[in-house]
Amino acid sequence: MMSGFSRLGALGLLTAGALLSATACSSGTTEVAPAADGKPEVVAAFYPLQWLTEQVGGSDVHVTGLTAPGVEPHDLELGLQQVSDLQDAALTVYVKGVQPAVDDAVDQGKSFDAATAVTTIPAGEHEGEGEHGQEEEHGHEEVGYDPHLWLDPSRMATVATELGERLAAADAAHAQGYKDRAARTAATLTGLDQEFGKGLGICTTRTLVTAHEAFGYLADRYKLKQVGITLDPETEPSPARLSEVAKLAKAERVTTIFTEALVSPKVAEVLANEVGARTAVLDPLESNPSGDYVSAMRDNLKTLQTALGCTA
């Protein structure tokens, strides 16, 4: 039987294929259909932004999600038609640093980078993490911050308010409707934020060991500590990183290693076995969940409460 270190070392040789197994073979885009009814065409780069845009835009706009369901947003590639559609849209809603292809294609005069509406946090760094770190692979070095801001409902509420203003400016005839829906959406998100604050107020442990570092904003908002096995879903964790995470998980008595739907659970499962923990799915909401944004976040809250031993 292999020692703990040997098992973790051998695991490093398996992770590249395992972590890449969720990558789609196609470009992962959806066609941006023309708005035949004359409504403004708004493109949302990936699911959480699509949900938010639909809430704020309502029936006054035609919203298209650029990333197909089940596709990692980071893997998105654009064809010539998608680039043309982005530039023709009345507004494109995106987060700079998530999808380099979108960053390069958007018309800056007709786009809304949600990261500009909130206070961002620095991107994570791991020494010796594969050949390419998260920043180089996905453009985070260029932006200098963690782009996963949608996992904090309070920041999403701020984005909703600003999105209402942007849509009102792009379609003055329906300006009040956009602002009213933005206010209602922000209120819903503020309520969700309060649920998280109460639900994660008193916990046995406050350490999250996650498949990749997507939950920095959630941790920042609710005073949790995120420890990512990798910086992003496609980075191969080194044996040294795996050993480091295992040691920390044991020291902090972590009971759960979190994985996610679009990433192979193999790494998390072996690590959980090594430290005597279980695994559970924590959804980074990078693709369409079974419900919607709010229900998926509430599912995350329940998962966190169980894993962290929280009492409301």
mmCIF file of C-alpha atoms in Angstrom:
data_model
loop_
_atom_site.group_PDB
_atom_site.id
_atom_site.type_symbol
_atom_site.label_atom_id
_atom_site.label_comp_id
_atom_site.label_asym_id
_atom_site.label_seq_id
_atom_site.Cartn_x
_atom_site.Cartn_y
_atom_site.Cartn_z
ATOM 1 C CA MET A 1 0.000 0.000 0.000
ATOM 2 C CA MET A 2 1.352 3.459 -0.929
ATOM 3 C CA SER A 3 2.095 5.979 1.799
ATOM 4 C CA GLY A 4 0.016 9.200 1.990
ATOM 5 C CA PHE A 5 2.772 11.157 0.300
ATOM 6 C CA SER A 6 3.156 8.554 -2.454
ATOM 7 C CA ARG A 7 -0.550 8.485 -3.132
ATOM 8 C CA LEU A 8 -0.661 12.268 -3.401
ATOM 9 C CA GLY A 9 2.443 12.288 -5.563
ATOM 10 C CA ALA A 10 1.007 9.689 -7.908
ATOM 11 C CA LEU A 11 -2.202 11.651 -8.026
ATOM 12 C CA GLY A 12 -0.348 14.581 -9.526
ATOM 13 C CA LEU A 13 0.342 12.456 -12.602
ATOM 14 C CA LEU A 14 -3.377 11.763 -13.049
ATOM 15 C CA THR A 15 -4.849 15.194 -12.564
ATOM 16 C CA ALA A 16 -4.185 16.705 -15.967
ATOM 17 C CA GLY A 17 -6.443 14.233 -17.732
ATOM 18 C CA ALA A 18 -8.983 14.172 -14.920
ATOM 19 C CA LEU A 19 -9.315 17.923 -14.660
ATOM 20 C CA LEU A 20 -9.498 18.364 -18.416
ATOM 21 C CA SER A 21 -12.135 15.684 -18.888
ATOM 22 C CA ALA A 22 -14.925 18.220 -18.431
ATOM 23 C CA THR A 23 -13.677 20.437 -21.245
ATOM 24 C CA ALA A 24 -16.105 20.605 -24.157
ATOM 25 C CA CYS A 25 -14.936 19.606 -27.631
ATOM 26 C CA SER A 26 -16.907 22.383 -29.292
ATOM 27 C CA SER A 27 -16.355 26.095 -28.909
ATOM 28 C CA GLY A 28 -19.040 26.145 -26.213
ATOM 29 C CA THR A 29 -20.869 29.139 -27.621
ATOM 30 C CA THR A 30 -24.545 29.665 -28.325
ATOM 31 C CA GLU A 31 -25.748 31.577 -31.359
ATOM 32 C CA VAL A 32 -26.843 35.155 -30.692
ATOM 33 C CA ALA A 33 -30.229 35.363 -32.389
ATOM 34 C CA PRO A 34 -31.379 38.666 -33.858
ATOM 35 C CA ALA A 35 -34.115 40.450 -31.930
ATOM 36 C CA ALA A 36 -36.815 40.362 -34.610
ATOM 37 C CA ASP A 37 -39.309 42.140 -32.328
ATOM 38 C CA GLY A 38 -37.143 45.251 -32.219
ATOM 39 C CA LYS A 39 -36.132 44.838 -28.576
ATOM 40 C CA PRO A 40 -32.519 45.636 -27.693
ATOM 41 C CA GLU A 41 -30.236 42.614 -27.978
ATOM 42 C CA VAL A 42 -28.227 42.078 -24.776
ATOM 43 C CA VAL A 43 -25.520 39.421 -24.548
ATOM 44 C CA ALA A 44 -24.530 37.936 -21.190
ATOM 45 C CA ALA A 45 -21.146 36.195 -21.172
ATOM 46 C CA PHE A 46 -22.059 33.279 -18.862
ATOM 47 C CA TYR A 47 -24.829 32.030 -16.576
ATOM 48 C CA PRO A 48 -24.841 34.249 -13.432
ATOM 49 C CA LEU A 49 -24.703 37.337 -15.628
ATOM 50 C CA GLN A 50 -27.420 35.932 -17.872
ATOM 51 C CA TRP A 51 -29.676 35.379 -14.862
ATOM 52 C CA LEU A 52 -29.013 38.890 -13.586
ATOM 53 C CA THR A 53 -29.610 40.469 -16.997
ATOM 54 C CA GLU A 54 -32.890 38.617 -17.424
ATOM 55 C CA GLN A 55 -34.067 39.837 -14.018
ATOM 56 C CA VAL A 56 -33.163 43.461 -14.678
ATOM 57 C CA GLY A 57 -33.988 43.534 -18.395
ATOM 58 C CA GLY A 58 -37.319 41.790 -18.063
ATOM 59 C CA SER A 59 -39.544 41.803 -21.134
ATOM 60 C CA ASP A 60 -37.944 44.969 -22.503
ATOM 61 C CA VAL A 61 -34.845 43.203 -23.876
ATOM 62 C CA HIS A 62 -33.827 40.030 -25.657
ATOM 63 C CA VAL A 63 -31.118 38.299 -23.579
ATOM 64 C CA THR A 64 -28.753 35.697 -25.006
ATOM 65 C CA GLY A 65 -26.300 33.709 -22.889
ATOM 66 C CA LEU A 66 -23.035 33.406 -24.786
ATOM 67 C CA THR A 67 -21.746 30.270 -23.021
ATOM 68 C CA ALA A 68 -23.697 27.078 -23.647
ATOM 69 C CA PRO A 69 -24.964 25.080 -20.616
ATOM 70 C CA GLY A 70 -22.448 22.534 -19.304
ATOM 71 C CA VAL A 71 -19.426 24.389 -20.699
ATOM 72 C CA GLU A 72 -16.666 25.866 -18.522
ATOM 73 C CA PRO A 73 -16.795 29.627 -19.210
ATOM 74 C CA HIS A 74 -12.977 29.770 -19.157
ATOM 75 C CA ASP A 75 -12.909 27.432 -22.172
ATOM 76 C CA LEU A 76 -15.088 29.627 -24.378
ATOM 77 C CA GLU A 77 -13.905 30.201 -27.936
ATOM 78 C CA LEU A 78 -15.602 32.584 -30.346
ATOM 79 C CA GLY A 79 -16.163 32.225 -34.063
ATOM 80 C CA LEU A 80 -16.400 35.162 -36.443
ATOM 81 C CA GLN A 81 -20.197 35.228 -36.160
ATOM 82 C CA GLN A 82 -20.120 35.409 -32.351
ATOM 83 C CA VAL A 83 -17.590 38.247 -32.485
ATOM 84 C CA SER A 84 -19.835 40.106 -34.921
ATOM 85 C CA ASP A 85 -22.873 39.507 -32.703
ATOM 86 C CA LEU A 86 -21.052 40.855 -29.667
ATOM 87 C CA GLN A 87 -20.150 44.038 -31.471
ATOM 88 C CA ASP A 88 -23.687 44.471 -32.804
ATOM 89 C CA ALA A 89 -25.402 43.952 -29.435
ATOM 90 C CA ALA A 90 -26.884 46.919 -27.622
ATOM 91 C CA LEU A 91 -24.978 45.832 -24.521
ATOM 92 C CA THR A 92 -22.652 42.980 -23.547
ATOM 93 C CA VAL A 93 -22.489 42.060 -19.855
ATOM 94 C CA TYR A 94 -19.277 40.293 -18.832
ATOM 95 C CA VAL A 95 -16.522 40.077 -16.210
ATOM 96 C CA LYS A 96 -13.100 40.883 -17.550
ATOM 97 C CA GLY A 97 -10.612 38.137 -16.712
ATOM 98 C CA VAL A 98 -13.004 35.182 -16.957
ATOM 99 C CA GLN A 99 -13.053 34.715 -20.734
ATOM 100 C CA PRO A 100 -10.131 36.175 -22.689
ATOM 101 C CA ALA A 101 -11.970 35.627 -25.982
ATOM 102 C CA VAL A 102 -14.814 37.856 -24.790
ATOM 103 C CA ASP A 103 -12.424 40.426 -23.328
ATOM 104 C CA ASP A 104 -10.838 40.793 -26.769
ATOM 105 C CA ALA A 105 -14.095 40.892 -28.730
ATOM 106 C CA VAL A 106 -16.391 43.230 -26.814
ATOM 107 C CA ASP A 107 -17.085 46.748 -28.019
ATOM 108 C CA GLN A 108 -15.915 48.798 -25.041
ATOM 109 C CA GLY A 109 -18.461 51.494 -25.851
ATOM 110 C CA LYS A 110 -21.355 49.028 -25.604
ATOM 111 C CA SER A 111 -20.313 46.738 -22.771
ATOM 112 C CA PHE A 112 -20.574 46.487 -19.012
ATOM 113 C CA ASP A 113 -17.738 44.854 -17.084
ATOM 114 C CA ALA A 114 -19.401 43.874 -13.807
ATOM 115 C CA ALA A 115 -16.049 43.982 -12.007
ATOM 116 C CA THR A 116 -16.001 47.766 -12.422
ATOM 117 C CA ALA A 117 -19.079 48.076 -10.194
ATOM 118 C CA VAL A 118 -17.634 46.406 -7.077
ATOM 119 C CA THR A 119 -14.562 46.231 -4.881
ATOM 120 C CA THR A 120 -12.482 43.313 -6.128
ATOM 121 C CA ILE A 121 -10.054 41.065 -4.248
ATOM 122 C CA PRO A 122 -6.593 39.933 -5.425
ATOM 123 C CA ALA A 123 -6.202 36.779 -7.497
ATOM 124 C CA GLY A 124 -4.714 33.785 -5.682
ATOM 125 C CA GLU A 125 -1.167 32.596 -6.198
ATOM 126 C CA HIS A 126 0.422 29.157 -5.774
ATOM 127 C CA GLU A 127 4.110 28.626 -6.248
ATOM 128 C CA GLY A 128 5.122 25.780 -8.559
ATOM 129 C CA GLU A 129 1.591 25.147 -9.785
ATOM 130 C CA GLY A 130 2.008 23.271 -13.085
ATOM 131 C CA GLU A 131 3.583 24.855 -16.137
ATOM 132 C CA HIS A 132 1.107 27.705 -16.272
ATOM 133 C CA GLY A 133 -0.625 29.357 -13.349
ATOM 134 C CA GLN A 134 -4.198 30.588 -13.357
ATOM 135 C CA GLU A 135 -3.240 34.118 -14.231
ATOM 136 C CA GLU A 136 -1.341 33.191 -17.376
ATOM 137 C CA GLU A 137 -3.856 30.589 -18.513
ATOM 138 C CA HIS A 138 -7.010 32.619 -18.104
ATOM 139 C CA GLY A 139 -5.820 36.217 -18.188
ATOM 140 C CA HIS A 140 -6.144 36.921 -14.451
ATOM 141 C CA GLU A 141 -2.630 38.331 -14.365
ATOM 142 C CA GLU A 142 -3.748 41.030 -16.788
ATOM 143 C CA VAL A 143 -6.668 42.110 -14.604
ATOM 144 C CA GLY A 144 -4.876 41.488 -11.300
ATOM 145 C CA TYR A 145 -7.967 40.386 -9.363
ATOM 146 C CA ASP A 146 -10.120 37.344 -8.692
ATOM 147 C CA PRO A 147 -13.006 37.611 -11.186
ATOM 148 C CA HIS A 148 -15.481 35.227 -9.431
ATOM 149 C CA LEU A 149 -17.444 38.098 -7.897
ATOM 150 C CA TRP A 150 -20.886 36.560 -8.568
ATOM 151 C CA LEU A 151 -20.477 34.204 -5.596
ATOM 152 C CA ASP A 152 -21.059 37.115 -3.215
ATOM 153 C CA PRO A 153 -24.757 38.116 -3.279
ATOM 154 C CA SER A 154 -23.993 41.539 -1.835
ATOM 155 C CA ARG A 155 -21.673 42.362 -4.716
ATOM 156 C CA MET A 156 -24.229 40.972 -7.158
ATOM 157 C CA ALA A 157 -26.780 43.385 -5.681
ATOM 158 C CA THR A 158 -24.439 46.255 -6.486
ATOM 159 C CA VAL A 159 -23.960 44.932 -10.019
ATOM 160 C CA ALA A 160 -27.759 44.704 -10.446
ATOM 161 C CA THR A 161 -28.180 48.371 -9.580
ATOM 162 C CA GLU A 162 -25.459 49.455 -12.003
ATOM 163 C CA LEU A 163 -26.820 47.181 -14.729
ATOM 164 C CA GLY A 164 -30.180 48.907 -14.386
ATOM 165 C CA GLU A 165 -28.468 52.237 -15.036
ATOM 166 C CA ARG A 166 -26.583 50.875 -18.044
ATOM 167 C CA LEU A 167 -29.722 49.413 -19.617
ATOM 168 C CA ALA A 168 -31.624 52.622 -18.936
ATOM 169 C CA ALA A 169 -28.929 54.577 -20.770
ATOM 170 C CA ALA A 170 -29.005 52.153 -23.717
ATOM 171 C CA ASP A 171 -32.830 52.150 -23.984
ATOM 172 C CA ALA A 172 -34.184 55.405 -22.590
ATOM 173 C CA ALA A 173 -37.780 54.558 -23.577
ATOM 174 C CA HIS A 174 -37.877 51.855 -20.885
ATOM 175 C CA ALA A 175 -35.485 53.442 -18.395
ATOM 176 C CA GLN A 176 -37.811 53.402 -15.398
ATOM 177 C CA GLY A 177 -38.662 49.744 -15.892
ATOM 178 C CA TYR A 178 -34.990 48.803 -15.847
ATOM 179 C CA LYS A 179 -34.361 50.804 -12.702
ATOM 180 C CA ASP A 180 -37.401 49.375 -10.920
ATOM 181 C CA ARG A 181 -36.472 45.786 -11.754
ATOM 182 C CA ALA A 182 -32.878 46.463 -10.750
ATOM 183 C CA ALA A 183 -34.076 47.681 -7.354
ATOM 184 C CA ARG A 184 -36.230 44.573 -6.848
ATOM 185 C CA THR A 185 -33.395 42.276 -7.917
ATOM 186 C CA ALA A 186 -30.953 44.045 -5.612
ATOM 187 C CA ALA A 187 -33.414 43.635 -2.740
ATOM 188 C CA THR A 188 -33.679 39.882 -3.444
ATOM 189 C CA LEU A 189 -29.902 39.574 -3.472
ATOM 190 C CA THR A 190 -29.577 41.595 -0.278
ATOM 191 C CA GLY A 191 -32.020 39.198 1.366
ATOM 192 C CA LEU A 192 -29.933 36.264 0.136
ATOM 193 C CA ASP A 193 -26.824 37.918 1.559
ATOM 194 C CA GLN A 194 -28.544 38.178 4.932
ATOM 195 C CA GLU A 195 -29.449 34.468 4.780
ATOM 196 C CA PHE A 196 -25.784 33.620 4.222
ATOM 197 C CA GLY A 197 -24.618 35.927 6.976
ATOM 198 C CA LYS A 198 -26.981 34.342 9.477
ATOM 199 C CA GLY A 199 -26.476 30.769 8.239
ATOM 200 C CA LEU A 200 -22.682 30.994 8.385
ATOM 201 C CA GLY A 201 -22.471 33.043 11.548
ATOM 202 C CA ILE A 202 -21.474 30.306 14.010
ATOM 203 C CA CYS A 203 -19.541 27.330 12.609
ATOM 204 C CA THR A 204 -17.228 24.647 13.976
ATOM 205 C CA THR A 205 -14.660 25.379 11.269
ATOM 206 C CA ARG A 206 -14.403 28.229 8.792
ATOM 207 C CA THR A 207 -11.986 26.593 6.345
ATOM 208 C CA LEU A 208 -13.121 25.653 2.824
ATOM 209 C CA VAL A 209 -10.968 23.208 0.878
ATOM 210 C CA THR A 210 -12.171 23.589 -2.718
ATOM 211 C CA ALA A 211 -11.375 21.958 -6.057
ATOM 212 C CA HIS A 212 -10.276 25.323 -7.415
ATOM 213 C CA GLU A 213 -10.163 28.822 -6.014
ATOM 214 C CA ALA A 214 -13.534 30.114 -7.153
ATOM 215 C CA PHE A 215 -14.961 31.017 -3.751
ATOM 216 C CA GLY A 216 -12.744 33.882 -2.671
ATOM 217 C CA TYR A 217 -15.564 36.441 -2.645
ATOM 218 C CA LEU A 218 -17.861 34.165 -0.664
ATOM 219 C CA ALA A 219 -15.053 33.579 1.833
ATOM 220 C CA ASP A 220 -14.255 37.293 1.955
ATOM 221 C CA ARG A 221 -17.868 38.273 2.607
ATOM 222 C CA TYR A 222 -18.632 35.697 5.303
ATOM 223 C CA LYS A 223 -15.247 35.517 7.035
ATOM 224 C CA LEU A 224 -14.306 32.065 5.796
ATOM 225 C CA LYS A 225 -10.878 30.796 4.739
ATOM 226 C CA GLN A 226 -10.605 29.331 1.235
ATOM 227 C CA VAL A 227 -7.905 26.775 0.454
ATOM 228 C CA GLY A 228 -7.935 25.786 -3.214
ATOM 229 C CA ILE A 229 -6.346 22.580 -4.466
ATOM 230 C CA THR A 230 -5.717 24.402 -7.736
ATOM 231 C CA LEU A 231 -6.028 27.970 -8.933
ATOM 232 C CA ASP A 232 -8.307 27.037 -11.828
ATOM 233 C CA PRO A 233 -10.064 23.917 -13.186
ATOM 234 C CA GLU A 234 -7.383 23.181 -15.788
ATOM 235 C CA THR A 235 -4.255 23.616 -13.685
ATOM 236 C CA GLU A 236 -2.486 20.446 -12.554
ATOM 237 C CA PRO A 237 -1.741 20.565 -8.819
ATOM 238 C CA SER A 238 1.820 19.620 -7.966
ATOM 239 C CA PRO A 239 2.572 16.869 -5.422
ATOM 240 C CA ALA A 240 3.911 19.589 -3.141
ATOM 241 C CA ARG A 241 0.616 21.499 -3.348
ATOM 242 C CA LEU A 242 -1.408 18.364 -2.651
ATOM 243 C CA SER A 243 0.717 17.553 0.399
ATOM 244 C CA GLU A 244 0.406 21.131 1.615
ATOM 245 C CA VAL A 245 -3.397 21.077 1.353
ATOM 246 C CA ALA A 246 -3.604 17.654 3.042
ATOM 247 C CA LYS A 247 -1.489 18.871 5.962
ATOM 248 C CA LEU A 248 -3.601 22.000 6.392
ATOM 249 C CA ALA A 249 -6.883 20.066 6.153
ATOM 250 C CA LYS A 250 -5.759 17.685 8.904
ATOM 251 C CA ALA A 251 -4.519 20.491 11.115
ATOM 252 C CA GLU A 252 -7.804 22.402 10.816
ATOM 253 C CA ARG A 253 -9.956 19.282 11.135
ATOM 254 C CA VAL A 254 -11.658 19.770 7.807
ATOM 255 C CA THR A 255 -14.481 17.259 7.359
ATOM 256 C CA THR A 256 -15.340 17.984 3.707
ATOM 257 C CA ILE A 257 -13.388 18.496 0.497
ATOM 258 C CA PHE A 258 -15.482 20.423 -2.001
ATOM 259 C CA THR A 259 -15.654 19.497 -5.667
ATOM 260 C CA GLU A 260 -17.869 20.848 -8.452
ATOM 261 C CA ALA A 261 -20.070 19.611 -11.260
ATOM 262 C CA LEU A 262 -17.890 20.536 -14.257
ATOM 263 C CA VAL A 263 -14.616 19.210 -12.809
ATOM 264 C CA SER A 264 -13.617 15.570 -12.286
ATOM 265 C CA PRO A 265 -13.919 14.699 -8.564
ATOM 266 C CA LYS A 266 -10.926 12.323 -8.595
ATOM 267 C CA VAL A 267 -8.455 14.720 -7.004
ATOM 268 C CA ALA A 268 -10.895 15.750 -4.271
ATOM 269 C CA GLU A 269 -11.847 12.129 -3.588
ATOM 270 C CA VAL A 270 -8.263 10.960 -3.113
ATOM 271 C CA LEU A 271 -7.440 13.982 -0.972
ATOM 272 C CA ALA A 272 -10.560 13.391 1.132
ATOM 273 C CA ASN A 273 -9.546 9.773 1.651
ATOM 274 C CA GLU A 274 -6.079 10.888 2.702
ATOM 275 C CA VAL A 275 -7.342 13.272 5.381
ATOM 276 C CA GLY A 276 -10.349 11.212 6.517
ATOM 277 C CA ALA A 277 -12.957 13.578 5.069
ATOM 278 C CA ARG A 278 -15.869 13.266 2.679
ATOM 279 C CA THR A 279 -16.589 15.136 -0.547
ATOM 280 C CA ALA A 280 -19.508 17.396 -1.425
ATOM 281 C CA VAL A 281 -20.410 19.500 -4.456
ATOM 282 C CA LEU A 282 -20.142 23.272 -4.037
ATOM 283 C CA ASP A 283 -21.419 24.964 -7.176
ATOM 284 C CA PRO A 284 -19.357 27.904 -8.527
ATOM 285 C CA LEU A 285 -22.335 28.687 -10.796
ATOM 286 C CA GLU A 286 -20.131 28.974 -13.852
ATOM 287 C CA SER A 287 -22.739 27.068 -15.859
ATOM 288 C CA ASN A 288 -26.518 26.737 -15.703
ATOM 289 C CA PRO A 289 -27.624 25.084 -12.420
ATOM 290 C CA SER A 290 -30.698 22.881 -12.104
ATOM 291 C CA GLY A 291 -32.678 25.778 -10.666
ATOM 292 C CA ASP A 292 -31.689 29.423 -10.874
ATOM 293 C CA TYR A 293 -29.035 31.623 -9.279
ATOM 294 C CA VAL A 294 -30.904 32.125 -6.008
ATOM 295 C CA SER A 295 -31.884 28.471 -5.517
ATOM 296 C CA ALA A 296 -28.371 27.289 -6.424
ATOM 297 C CA MET A 297 -26.843 29.687 -3.913
ATOM 298 C CA ARG A 298 -29.257 28.481 -1.242
ATOM 299 C CA ASP A 299 -28.197 24.910 -2.018
ATOM 300 C CA ASN A 300 -24.591 26.046 -1.558
ATOM 301 C CA LEU A 301 -25.513 27.560 1.798
ATOM 302 C CA LYS A 302 -27.028 24.286 3.006
ATOM 303 C CA THR A 303 -23.957 22.384 1.822
ATOM 304 C CA LEU A 304 -21.655 24.800 3.637
ATOM 305 C CA GLN A 305 -23.662 24.669 6.852
ATOM 306 C CA THR A 306 -23.440 20.883 6.949
ATOM 307 C CA ALA A 307 -19.746 20.767 6.017
ATOM 308 C CA LEU A 308 -18.642 23.518 8.387
ATOM 309 C CA GLY A 309 -20.849 22.514 11.299
ATOM 310 C CA CYS A 310 -22.781 25.778 11.340
ATOM 311 C CA THR A 311 -25.709 26.638 13.589
ATOM 312 C CA ALA A 312 -28.029 29.469 12.622
#
